mmCIF file of C-alpha atoms in Angstrom:
data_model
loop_
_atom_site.group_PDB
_atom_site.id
_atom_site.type_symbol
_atom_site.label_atom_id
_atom_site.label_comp_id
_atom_site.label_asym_id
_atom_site.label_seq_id
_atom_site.Cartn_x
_atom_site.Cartn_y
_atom_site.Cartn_z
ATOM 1 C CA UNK A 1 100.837 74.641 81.592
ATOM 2 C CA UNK A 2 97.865 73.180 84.089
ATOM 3 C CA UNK A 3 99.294 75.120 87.131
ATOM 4 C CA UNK A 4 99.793 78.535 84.891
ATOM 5 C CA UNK A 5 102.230 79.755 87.277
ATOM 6 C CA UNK A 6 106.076 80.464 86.425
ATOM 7 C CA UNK A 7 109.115 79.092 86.208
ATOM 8 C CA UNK A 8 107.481 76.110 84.379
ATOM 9 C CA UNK A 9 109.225 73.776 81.732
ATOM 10 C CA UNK A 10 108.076 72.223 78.483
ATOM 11 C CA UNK A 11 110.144 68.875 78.299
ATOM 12 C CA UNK A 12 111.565 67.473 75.174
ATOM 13 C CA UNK A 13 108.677 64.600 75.555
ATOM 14 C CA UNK A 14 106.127 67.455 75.922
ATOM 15 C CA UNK A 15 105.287 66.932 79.547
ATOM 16 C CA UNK A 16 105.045 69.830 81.601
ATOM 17 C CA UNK A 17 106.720 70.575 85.111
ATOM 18 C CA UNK A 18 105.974 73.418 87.442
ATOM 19 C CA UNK A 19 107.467 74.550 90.759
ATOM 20 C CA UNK A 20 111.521 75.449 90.893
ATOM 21 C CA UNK A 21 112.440 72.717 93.405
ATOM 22 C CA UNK A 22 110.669 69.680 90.606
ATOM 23 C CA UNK A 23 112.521 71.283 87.364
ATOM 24 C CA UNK A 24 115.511 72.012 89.181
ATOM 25 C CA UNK A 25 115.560 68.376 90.443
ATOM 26 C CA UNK A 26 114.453 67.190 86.828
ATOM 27 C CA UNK A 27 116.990 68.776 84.852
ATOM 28 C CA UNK A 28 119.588 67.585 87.043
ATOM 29 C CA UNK A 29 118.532 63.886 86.728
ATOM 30 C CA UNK A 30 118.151 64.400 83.281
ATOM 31 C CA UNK A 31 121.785 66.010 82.277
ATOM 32 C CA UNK A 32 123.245 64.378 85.127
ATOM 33 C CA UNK A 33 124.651 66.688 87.293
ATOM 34 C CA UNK A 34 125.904 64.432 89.993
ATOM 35 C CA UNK A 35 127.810 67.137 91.963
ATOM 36 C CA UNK A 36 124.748 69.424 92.416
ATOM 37 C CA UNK A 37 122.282 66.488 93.052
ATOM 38 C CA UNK A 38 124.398 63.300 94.351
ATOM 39 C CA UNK A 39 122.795 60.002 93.870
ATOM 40 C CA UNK A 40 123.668 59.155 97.639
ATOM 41 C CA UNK A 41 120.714 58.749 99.210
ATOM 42 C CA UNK A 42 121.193 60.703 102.350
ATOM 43 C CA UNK A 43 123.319 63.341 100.595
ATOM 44 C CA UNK A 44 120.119 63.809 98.117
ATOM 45 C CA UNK A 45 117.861 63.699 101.330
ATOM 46 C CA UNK A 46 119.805 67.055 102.411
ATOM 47 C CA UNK A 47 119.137 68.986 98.939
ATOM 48 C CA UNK A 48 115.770 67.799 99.902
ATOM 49 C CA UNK A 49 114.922 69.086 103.007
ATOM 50 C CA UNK A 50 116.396 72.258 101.842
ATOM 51 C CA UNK A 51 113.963 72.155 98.734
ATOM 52 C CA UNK A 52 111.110 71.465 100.643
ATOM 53 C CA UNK A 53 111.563 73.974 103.331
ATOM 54 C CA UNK A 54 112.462 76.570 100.552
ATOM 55 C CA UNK A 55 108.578 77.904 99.743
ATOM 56 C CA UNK A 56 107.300 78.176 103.304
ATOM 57 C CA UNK A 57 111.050 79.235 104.403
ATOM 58 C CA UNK A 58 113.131 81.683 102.173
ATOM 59 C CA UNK A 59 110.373 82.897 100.326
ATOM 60 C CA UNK A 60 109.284 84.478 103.262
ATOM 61 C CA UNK A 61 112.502 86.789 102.838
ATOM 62 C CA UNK A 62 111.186 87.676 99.201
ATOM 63 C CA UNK A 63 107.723 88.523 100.099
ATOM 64 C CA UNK A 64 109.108 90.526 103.312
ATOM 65 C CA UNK A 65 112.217 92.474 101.743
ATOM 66 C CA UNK A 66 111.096 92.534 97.808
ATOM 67 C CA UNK A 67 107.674 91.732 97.026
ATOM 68 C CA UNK A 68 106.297 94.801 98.702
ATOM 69 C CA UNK A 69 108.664 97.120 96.638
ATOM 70 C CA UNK A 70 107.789 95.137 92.838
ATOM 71 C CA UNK A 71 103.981 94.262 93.772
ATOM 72 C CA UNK A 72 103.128 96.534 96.410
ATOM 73 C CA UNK A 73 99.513 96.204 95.250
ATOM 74 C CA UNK A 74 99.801 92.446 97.018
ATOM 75 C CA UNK A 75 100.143 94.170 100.561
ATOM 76 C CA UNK A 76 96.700 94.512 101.982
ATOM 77 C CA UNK A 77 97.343 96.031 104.809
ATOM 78 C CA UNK A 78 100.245 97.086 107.190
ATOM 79 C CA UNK A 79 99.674 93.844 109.194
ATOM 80 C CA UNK A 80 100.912 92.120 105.973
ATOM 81 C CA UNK A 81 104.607 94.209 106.259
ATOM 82 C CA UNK A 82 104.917 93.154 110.211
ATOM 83 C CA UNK A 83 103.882 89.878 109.591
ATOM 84 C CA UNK A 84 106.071 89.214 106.766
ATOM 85 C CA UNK A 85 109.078 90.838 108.081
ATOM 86 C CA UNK A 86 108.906 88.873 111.459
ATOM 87 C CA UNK A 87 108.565 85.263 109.231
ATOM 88 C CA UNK A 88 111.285 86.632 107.222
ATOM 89 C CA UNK A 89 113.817 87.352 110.406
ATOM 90 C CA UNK A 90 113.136 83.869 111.067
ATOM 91 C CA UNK A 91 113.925 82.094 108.036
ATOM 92 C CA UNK A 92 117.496 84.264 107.765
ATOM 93 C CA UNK A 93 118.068 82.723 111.354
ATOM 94 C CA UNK A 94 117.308 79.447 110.320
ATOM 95 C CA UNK A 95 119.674 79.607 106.962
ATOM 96 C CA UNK A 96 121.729 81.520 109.411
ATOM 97 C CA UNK A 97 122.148 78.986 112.235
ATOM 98 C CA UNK A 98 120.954 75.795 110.395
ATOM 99 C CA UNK A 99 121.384 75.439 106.596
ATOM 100 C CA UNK A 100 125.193 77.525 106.881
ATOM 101 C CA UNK A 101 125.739 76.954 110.472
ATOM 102 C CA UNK A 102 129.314 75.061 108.980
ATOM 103 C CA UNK A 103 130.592 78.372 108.064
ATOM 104 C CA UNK A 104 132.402 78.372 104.890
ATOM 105 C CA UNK A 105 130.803 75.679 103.303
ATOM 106 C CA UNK A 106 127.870 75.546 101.232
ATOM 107 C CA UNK A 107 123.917 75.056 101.982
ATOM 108 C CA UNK A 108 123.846 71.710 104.705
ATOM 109 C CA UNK A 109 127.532 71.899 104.998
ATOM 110 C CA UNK A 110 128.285 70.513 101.474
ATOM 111 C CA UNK A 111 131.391 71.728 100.436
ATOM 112 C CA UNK A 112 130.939 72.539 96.933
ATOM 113 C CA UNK A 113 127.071 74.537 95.047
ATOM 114 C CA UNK A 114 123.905 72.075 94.683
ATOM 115 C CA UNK A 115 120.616 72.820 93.550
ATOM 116 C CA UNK A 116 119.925 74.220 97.155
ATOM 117 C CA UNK A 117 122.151 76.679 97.044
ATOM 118 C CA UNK A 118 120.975 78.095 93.434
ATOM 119 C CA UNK A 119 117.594 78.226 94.799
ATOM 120 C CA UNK A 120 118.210 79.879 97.761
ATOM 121 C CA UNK A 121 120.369 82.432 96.631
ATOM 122 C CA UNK A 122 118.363 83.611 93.766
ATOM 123 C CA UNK A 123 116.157 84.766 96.903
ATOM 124 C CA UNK A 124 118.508 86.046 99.397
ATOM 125 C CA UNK A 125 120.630 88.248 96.328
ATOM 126 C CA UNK A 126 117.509 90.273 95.705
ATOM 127 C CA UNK A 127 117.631 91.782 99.083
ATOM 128 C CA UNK A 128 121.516 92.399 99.672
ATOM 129 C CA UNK A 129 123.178 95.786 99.243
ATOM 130 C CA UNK A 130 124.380 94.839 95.703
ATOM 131 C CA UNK A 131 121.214 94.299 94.195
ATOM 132 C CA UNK A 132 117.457 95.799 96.311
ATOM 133 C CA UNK A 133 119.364 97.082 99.221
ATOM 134 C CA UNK A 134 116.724 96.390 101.025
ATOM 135 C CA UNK A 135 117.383 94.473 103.863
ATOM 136 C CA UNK A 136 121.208 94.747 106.286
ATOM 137 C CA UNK A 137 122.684 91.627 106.258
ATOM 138 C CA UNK A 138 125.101 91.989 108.374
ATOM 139 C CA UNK A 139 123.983 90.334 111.488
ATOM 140 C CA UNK A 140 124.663 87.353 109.499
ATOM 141 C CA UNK A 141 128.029 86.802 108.889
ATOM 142 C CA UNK A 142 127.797 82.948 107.162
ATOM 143 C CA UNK A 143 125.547 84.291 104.963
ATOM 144 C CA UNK A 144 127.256 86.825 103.989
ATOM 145 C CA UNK A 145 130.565 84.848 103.359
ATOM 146 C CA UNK A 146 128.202 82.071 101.221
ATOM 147 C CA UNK A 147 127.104 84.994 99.294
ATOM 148 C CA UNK A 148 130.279 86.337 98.553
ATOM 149 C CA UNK A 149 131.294 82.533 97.400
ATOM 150 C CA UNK A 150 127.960 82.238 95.189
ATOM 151 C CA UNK A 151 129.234 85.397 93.820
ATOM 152 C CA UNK A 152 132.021 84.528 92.408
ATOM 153 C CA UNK A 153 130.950 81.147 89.889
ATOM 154 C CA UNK A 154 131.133 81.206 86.724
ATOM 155 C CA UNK A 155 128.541 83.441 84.410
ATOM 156 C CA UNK A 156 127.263 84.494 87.974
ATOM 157 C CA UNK A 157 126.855 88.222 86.478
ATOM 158 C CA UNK A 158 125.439 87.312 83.088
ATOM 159 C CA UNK A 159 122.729 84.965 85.226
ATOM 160 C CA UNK A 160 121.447 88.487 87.477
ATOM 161 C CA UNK A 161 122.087 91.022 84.717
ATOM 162 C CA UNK A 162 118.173 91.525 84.850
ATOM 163 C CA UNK A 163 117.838 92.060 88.695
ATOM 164 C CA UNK A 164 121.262 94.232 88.668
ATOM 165 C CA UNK A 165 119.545 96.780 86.377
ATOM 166 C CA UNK A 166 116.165 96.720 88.414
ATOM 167 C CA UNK A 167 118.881 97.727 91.258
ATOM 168 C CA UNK A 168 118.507 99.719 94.505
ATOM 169 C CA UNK A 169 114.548 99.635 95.627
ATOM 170 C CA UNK A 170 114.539 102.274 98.358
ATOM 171 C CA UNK A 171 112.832 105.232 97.554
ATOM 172 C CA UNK A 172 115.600 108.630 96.262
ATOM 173 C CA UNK A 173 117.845 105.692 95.690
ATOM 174 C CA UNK A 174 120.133 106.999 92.854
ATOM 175 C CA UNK A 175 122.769 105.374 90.447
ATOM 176 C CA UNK A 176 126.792 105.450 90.427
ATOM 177 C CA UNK A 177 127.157 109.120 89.367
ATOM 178 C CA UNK A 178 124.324 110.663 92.133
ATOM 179 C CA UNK A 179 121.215 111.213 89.262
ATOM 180 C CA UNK A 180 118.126 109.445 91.021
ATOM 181 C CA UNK A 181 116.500 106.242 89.465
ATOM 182 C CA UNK A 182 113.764 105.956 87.650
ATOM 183 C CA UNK A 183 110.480 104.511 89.335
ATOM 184 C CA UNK A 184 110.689 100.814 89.517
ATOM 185 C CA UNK A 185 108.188 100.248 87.652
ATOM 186 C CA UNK A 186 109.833 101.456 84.770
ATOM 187 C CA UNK A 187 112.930 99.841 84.918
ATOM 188 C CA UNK A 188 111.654 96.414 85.395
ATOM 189 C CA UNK A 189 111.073 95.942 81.064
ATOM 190 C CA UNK A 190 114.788 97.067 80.137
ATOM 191 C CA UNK A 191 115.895 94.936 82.843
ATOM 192 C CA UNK A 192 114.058 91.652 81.003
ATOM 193 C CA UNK A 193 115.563 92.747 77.783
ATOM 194 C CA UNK A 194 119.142 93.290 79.352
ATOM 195 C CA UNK A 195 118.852 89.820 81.159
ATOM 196 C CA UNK A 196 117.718 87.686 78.317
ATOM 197 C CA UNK A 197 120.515 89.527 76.286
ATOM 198 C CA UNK A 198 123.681 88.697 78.822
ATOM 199 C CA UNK A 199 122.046 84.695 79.284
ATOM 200 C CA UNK A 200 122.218 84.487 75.549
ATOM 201 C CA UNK A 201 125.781 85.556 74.850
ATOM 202 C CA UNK A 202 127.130 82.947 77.554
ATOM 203 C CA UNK A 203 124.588 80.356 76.126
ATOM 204 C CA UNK A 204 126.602 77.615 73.862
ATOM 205 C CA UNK A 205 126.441 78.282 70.016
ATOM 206 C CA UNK A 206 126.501 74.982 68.088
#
């Protein structure tokens, strides 16, 4: 892989494609799925302007609200936490206002999941009170009724089994019955394992 960075996909031809956005947009051209990546021009045009905002928008949320907990050895300095956390406050404004301002419909007012919203929420989960609890949501009602739709889809559990055991980041956080969680550190290897495990028993056997 030229770019060495992850996710990156091997293709059945053996080409190589980096970057979530391009294998996201590949696989759905590939196994044709029309409803998450319509052929309509302008409807495609609105996945991408999500996609491209994605990297220099909502990933400001991860490197603000989860980054510093996983990698804290990537903040330099406490500049790096202020500046972060103010880029982050604006992308949840603009997903807020913008990308969900049709509340109760889907990323750019689509009424059913595309490859925007998949993206996206992969983000915006790790932060929310179910999973990192790091970050109150609830100045943001649409996204908070998108997230409880996103939620709810099919093998939605099995898909964020992984970040589910990595679970509350706070420091003292504890687990269901009050005993205090292990550093993070050393929960993030069982979580792999766990993931990879609930992804293959939803995966089709032939």
């Amino acid at each position: 892989f030229p770019i060495g960075t992850i996710p990156a996909l091997e293709t059945s031809s053996g080409d190589y494609i980096s970057e979530s956005g391009a294998i996201m947009s590949f696989l759905a051209d590939e196994q044709r799925w029309d409803d998450m990546f319509p052929n309509d021009p302008l409807q495609r045009a609105k996945i991408n302007e999500y996609i491209n905002w994605h990297h220099n928008g909502t990933r400001n949320i991860t490197k603000a609200y989860f980054v510093r907990y996983i990698r804290p050895e990537l903040i330099k300095s406490p500049n790096d936490i202020i500046s972060n956390e103010k880029l982050a406050i604006q992308s949840l404004e603009t997903i807020e206002k913008v990308f969900l301002k049709e509340n109760g419909k889907y990323i750019s007012g689509f009424n059913h999941p595309t490859l925007s919203d998949f993206l996206c929420y992969s983000e915006i989960i790790q932060i929310s009170k179910d999973f990192g609890n790091t970050y109150d949501l609830s100045s943001y009602p649409n996204i908070l009724f998108w997230i409880n739709k996103m939620s709810n889809l099919p093998y939605h559990d099995e898909i964020f089994a992984a970040l589910k055991h990595v679970g509350d980041l706070n420091e003292g956080a504890q687990d269901s019955n009050g005993n205090l969680l292990p550093p993070i550190s050393d929960r993030l290897g069982p979580a792999t394992k766990i993931g990879l495990k609930a992804i293959y028993s939803v995966l089709p056997t032939e």
